[in-house]
Short mmCIF file of C-alpha atoms in Angstrom, two decimals:
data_model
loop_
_atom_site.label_atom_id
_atom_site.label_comp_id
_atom_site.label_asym_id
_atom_site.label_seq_id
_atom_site.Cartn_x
_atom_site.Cartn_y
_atom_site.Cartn_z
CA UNK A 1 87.25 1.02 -86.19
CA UNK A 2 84.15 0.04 -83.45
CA UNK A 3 80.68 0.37 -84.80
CA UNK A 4 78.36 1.95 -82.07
CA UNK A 5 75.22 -0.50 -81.53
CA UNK A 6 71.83 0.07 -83.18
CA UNK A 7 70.20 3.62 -82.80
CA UNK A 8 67.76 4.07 -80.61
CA UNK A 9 66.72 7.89 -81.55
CA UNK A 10 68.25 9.78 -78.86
CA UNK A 11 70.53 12.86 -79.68
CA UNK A 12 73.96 12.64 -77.83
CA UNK A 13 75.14 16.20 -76.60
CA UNK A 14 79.25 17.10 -75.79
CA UNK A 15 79.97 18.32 -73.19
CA UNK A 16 80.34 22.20 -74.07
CA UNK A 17 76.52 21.82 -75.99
CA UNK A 18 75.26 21.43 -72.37
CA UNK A 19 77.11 24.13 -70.92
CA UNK A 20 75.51 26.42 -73.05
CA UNK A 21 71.96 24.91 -72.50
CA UNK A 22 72.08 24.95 -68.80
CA UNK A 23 73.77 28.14 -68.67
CA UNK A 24 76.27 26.78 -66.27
CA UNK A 25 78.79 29.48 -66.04
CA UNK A 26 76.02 32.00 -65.30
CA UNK A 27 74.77 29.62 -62.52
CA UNK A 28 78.23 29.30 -61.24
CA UNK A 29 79.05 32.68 -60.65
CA UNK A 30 75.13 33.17 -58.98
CA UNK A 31 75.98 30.29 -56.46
CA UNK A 32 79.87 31.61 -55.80
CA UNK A 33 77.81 34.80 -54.54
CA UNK A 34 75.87 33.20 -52.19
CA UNK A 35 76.90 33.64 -48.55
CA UNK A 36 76.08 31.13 -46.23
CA UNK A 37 75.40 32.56 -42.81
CA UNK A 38 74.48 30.48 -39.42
CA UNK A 39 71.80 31.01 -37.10
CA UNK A 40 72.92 33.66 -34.08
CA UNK A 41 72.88 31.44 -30.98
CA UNK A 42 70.43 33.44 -28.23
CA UNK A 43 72.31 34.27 -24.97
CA UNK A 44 71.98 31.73 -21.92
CA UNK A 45 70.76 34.57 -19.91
CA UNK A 46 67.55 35.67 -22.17
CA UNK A 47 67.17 31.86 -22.64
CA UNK A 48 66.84 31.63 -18.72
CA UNK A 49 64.94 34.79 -18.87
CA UNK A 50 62.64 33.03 -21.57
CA UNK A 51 61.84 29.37 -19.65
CA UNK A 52 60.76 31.53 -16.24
CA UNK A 53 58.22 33.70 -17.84
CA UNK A 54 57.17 30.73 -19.96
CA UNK A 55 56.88 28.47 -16.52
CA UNK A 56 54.67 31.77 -15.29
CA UNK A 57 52.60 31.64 -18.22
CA UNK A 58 52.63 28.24 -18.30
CA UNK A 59 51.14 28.20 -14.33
CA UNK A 60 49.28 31.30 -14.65
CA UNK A 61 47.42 30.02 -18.33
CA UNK A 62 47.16 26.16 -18.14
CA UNK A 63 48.21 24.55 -14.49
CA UNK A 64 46.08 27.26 -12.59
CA UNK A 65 42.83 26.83 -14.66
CA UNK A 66 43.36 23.21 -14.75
CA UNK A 67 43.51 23.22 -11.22
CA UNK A 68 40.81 25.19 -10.41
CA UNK A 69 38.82 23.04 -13.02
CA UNK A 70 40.53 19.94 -11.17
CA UNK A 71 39.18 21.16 -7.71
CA UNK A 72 35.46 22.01 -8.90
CA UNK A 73 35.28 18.50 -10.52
CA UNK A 74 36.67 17.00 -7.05
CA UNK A 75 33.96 19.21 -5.05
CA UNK A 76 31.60 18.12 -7.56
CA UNK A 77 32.54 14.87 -7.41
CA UNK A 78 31.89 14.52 -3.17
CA UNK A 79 28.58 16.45 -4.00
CA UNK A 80 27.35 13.75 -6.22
CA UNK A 81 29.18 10.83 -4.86
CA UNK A 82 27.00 12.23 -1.20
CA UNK A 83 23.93 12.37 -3.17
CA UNK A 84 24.81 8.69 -5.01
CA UNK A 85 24.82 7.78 -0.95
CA UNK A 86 21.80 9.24 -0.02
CA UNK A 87 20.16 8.49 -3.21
CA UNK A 88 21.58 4.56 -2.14
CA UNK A 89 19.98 4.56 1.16
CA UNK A 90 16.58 6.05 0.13
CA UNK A 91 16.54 3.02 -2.62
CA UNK A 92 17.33 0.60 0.40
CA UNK A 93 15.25 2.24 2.92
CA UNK A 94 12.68 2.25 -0.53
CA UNK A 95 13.34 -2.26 -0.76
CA UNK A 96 12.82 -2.27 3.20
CA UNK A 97 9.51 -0.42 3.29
CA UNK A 98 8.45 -2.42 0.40
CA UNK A 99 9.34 -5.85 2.00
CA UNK A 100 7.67 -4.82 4.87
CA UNK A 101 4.66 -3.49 2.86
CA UNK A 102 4.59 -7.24 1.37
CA UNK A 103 4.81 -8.77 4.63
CA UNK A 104 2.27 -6.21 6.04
CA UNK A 105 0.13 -7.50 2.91
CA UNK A 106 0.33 -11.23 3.35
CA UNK A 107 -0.39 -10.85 7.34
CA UNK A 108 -3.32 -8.56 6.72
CA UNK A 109 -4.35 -11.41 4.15
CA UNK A 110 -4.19 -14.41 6.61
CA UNK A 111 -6.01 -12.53 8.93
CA UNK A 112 -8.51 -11.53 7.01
CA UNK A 113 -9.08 -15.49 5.70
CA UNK A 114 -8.99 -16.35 9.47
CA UNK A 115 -11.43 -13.59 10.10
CA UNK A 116 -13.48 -15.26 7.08
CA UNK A 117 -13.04 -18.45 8.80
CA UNK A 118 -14.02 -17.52 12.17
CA UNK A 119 -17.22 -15.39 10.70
CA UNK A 120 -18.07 -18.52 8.82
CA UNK A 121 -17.84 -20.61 12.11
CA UNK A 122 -19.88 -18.12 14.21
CA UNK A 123 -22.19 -17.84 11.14
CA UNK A 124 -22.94 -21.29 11.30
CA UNK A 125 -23.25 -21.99 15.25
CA UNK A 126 -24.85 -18.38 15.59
CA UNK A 127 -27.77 -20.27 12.84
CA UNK A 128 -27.70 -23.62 14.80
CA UNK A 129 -27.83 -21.90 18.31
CA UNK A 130 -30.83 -19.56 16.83
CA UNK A 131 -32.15 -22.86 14.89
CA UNK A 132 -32.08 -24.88 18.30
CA UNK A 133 -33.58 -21.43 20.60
CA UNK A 134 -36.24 -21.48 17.99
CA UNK A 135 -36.94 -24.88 18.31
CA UNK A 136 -37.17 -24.79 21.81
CA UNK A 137 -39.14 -21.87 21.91
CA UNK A 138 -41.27 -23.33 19.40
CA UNK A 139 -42.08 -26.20 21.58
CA UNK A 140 -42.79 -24.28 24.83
CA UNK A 141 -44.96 -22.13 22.67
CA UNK A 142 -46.94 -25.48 21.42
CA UNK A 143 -46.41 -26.86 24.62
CA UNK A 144 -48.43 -23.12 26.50
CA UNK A 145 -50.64 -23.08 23.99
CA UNK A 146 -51.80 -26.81 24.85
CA UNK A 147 -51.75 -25.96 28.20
CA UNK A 148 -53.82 -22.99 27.68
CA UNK A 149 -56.20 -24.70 25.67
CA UNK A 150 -56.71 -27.07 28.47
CA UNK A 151 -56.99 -24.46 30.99
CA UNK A 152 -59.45 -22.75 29.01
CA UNK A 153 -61.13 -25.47 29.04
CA UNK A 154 -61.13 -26.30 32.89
CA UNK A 155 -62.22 -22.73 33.25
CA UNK A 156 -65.05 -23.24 31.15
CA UNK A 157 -66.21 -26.00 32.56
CA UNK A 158 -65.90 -24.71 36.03
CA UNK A 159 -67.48 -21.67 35.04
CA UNK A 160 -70.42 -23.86 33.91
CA UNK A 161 -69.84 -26.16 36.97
CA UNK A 162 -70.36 -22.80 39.44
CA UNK A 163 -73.18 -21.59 37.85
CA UNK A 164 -74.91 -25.06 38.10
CA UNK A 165 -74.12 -25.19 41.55
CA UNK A 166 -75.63 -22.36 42.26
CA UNK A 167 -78.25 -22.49 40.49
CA UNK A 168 -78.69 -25.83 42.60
CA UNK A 169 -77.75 -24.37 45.71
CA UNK A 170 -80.65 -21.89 44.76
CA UNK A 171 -83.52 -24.44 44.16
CA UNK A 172 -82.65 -26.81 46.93
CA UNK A 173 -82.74 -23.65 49.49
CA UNK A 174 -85.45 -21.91 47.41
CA UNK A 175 -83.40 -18.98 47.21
CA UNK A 176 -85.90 -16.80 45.39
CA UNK A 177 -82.83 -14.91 43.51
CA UNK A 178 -79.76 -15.91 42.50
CA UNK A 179 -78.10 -12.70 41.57
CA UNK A 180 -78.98 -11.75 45.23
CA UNK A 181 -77.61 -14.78 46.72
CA UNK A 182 -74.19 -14.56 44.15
CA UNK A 183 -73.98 -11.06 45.53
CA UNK A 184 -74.41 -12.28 49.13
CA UNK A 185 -71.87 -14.72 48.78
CA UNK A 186 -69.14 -12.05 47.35
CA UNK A 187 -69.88 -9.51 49.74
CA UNK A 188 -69.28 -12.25 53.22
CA UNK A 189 -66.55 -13.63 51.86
CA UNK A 190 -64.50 -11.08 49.77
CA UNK A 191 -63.96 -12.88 46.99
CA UNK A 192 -65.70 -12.94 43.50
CA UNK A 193 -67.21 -15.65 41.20
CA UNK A 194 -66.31 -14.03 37.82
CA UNK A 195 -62.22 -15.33 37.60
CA UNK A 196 -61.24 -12.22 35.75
CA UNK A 197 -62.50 -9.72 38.52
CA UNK A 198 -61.35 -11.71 41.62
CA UNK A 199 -57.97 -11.47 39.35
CA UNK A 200 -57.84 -7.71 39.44
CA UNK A 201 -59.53 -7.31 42.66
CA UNK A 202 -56.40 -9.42 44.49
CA UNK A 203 -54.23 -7.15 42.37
CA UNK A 204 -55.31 -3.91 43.72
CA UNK A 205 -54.54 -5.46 47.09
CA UNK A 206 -51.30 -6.28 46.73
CA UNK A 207 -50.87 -2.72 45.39
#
């Protein structure tokens, strides 16, 4: 006498309705069929047989290369670690040179401001020295020149003295010629009145 709740649309199948949908007996019968066989399990032996030529292939196709590959890099490695070294020491040898380059530098430029400074110096007492040498030379010159002058002028006037004289000595004595007594005179004694010819004459004797 139980009333089923409210319907919701769905269809409700019995049990031998979905036997024939699903075809269950014919499914049945298709998995009853079905033999279920296991895996064979390989022999020990060819298993043993299998790991040592895979360990061969194994060494012969990836440990060997690898090696090999290993060993270059290593050799490699030394080769350019070496160069790295030598590469090092020409970069230090490089910061030596150039601190010694620097200090080369700065030397050669203090000497050449002391160089400056001593040119300067000689410069300037070289000019005073030549300034003073002038000077002095100067003065001697001024000071020969006077005296020249002067003797000049005592030549001169005993040139004019000398011929007076003898043109005294020549009208006291009445010498008729004077040239005759002036060569008189020169002749006994050696010795001329002209300065310039008693000059060379006592020249050519000490020859």
């Amino acid at each position: 006498n139980l009333e089923r709740g409210l319907e919701n649309g769905r269809v409700h199948l019995s049990v031998e309705d979905y036997k024939k949908i699903t075809d269950f007996e014919k499914t049945k019968v298709t998995i009853q069929d079905i033999e279920l066989d296991l895996p064979e399990v390989p022999n020990i032996k060819d298993f043993n047989k299998l790991i040592i030529g895979r360990d061969e292939k194994i060494q012969e196709l990836i440990i060997k290369p690898k090696d090999e590959i290993i060993q270059k890099l290593y050799e490699d490695n030394r080769t350019l670690n070496y160069e790295i070294v030598k590469q090092i020491n020409l970069v230090d040898k490089a910061k030596r040179y150039e601190k010694e380059r620097k200090s080369i530098l700065l030397e050669n430029k203090e000497l050449h401001k002391k160089c400056e400074t001593i040119e300067n110096d000689y410069n300037t007492k070289l000019k005073e020295e030549t300034r003073k040498i002038k000077n002095k030379y100067e003065d001697e010159i001024y000071n020969l020149e006077k005296e020249n002058n002067f003797l000049r002028k005592i030549i001169y006037t005993l040139e004019k003295t000398v011929d007076k004289f003898i043109h005294w000595v020549c009208s006291k004595f009445s010498v008729s010629s004077e040239e005759d007594f002036i060569r008189d005179f020169q002749e006994e004694n050696n010795i001329y009145i002209d300065p310039e010819k008693q000059i060379e004459y006592e020249e050519e004797n000490e020859i």
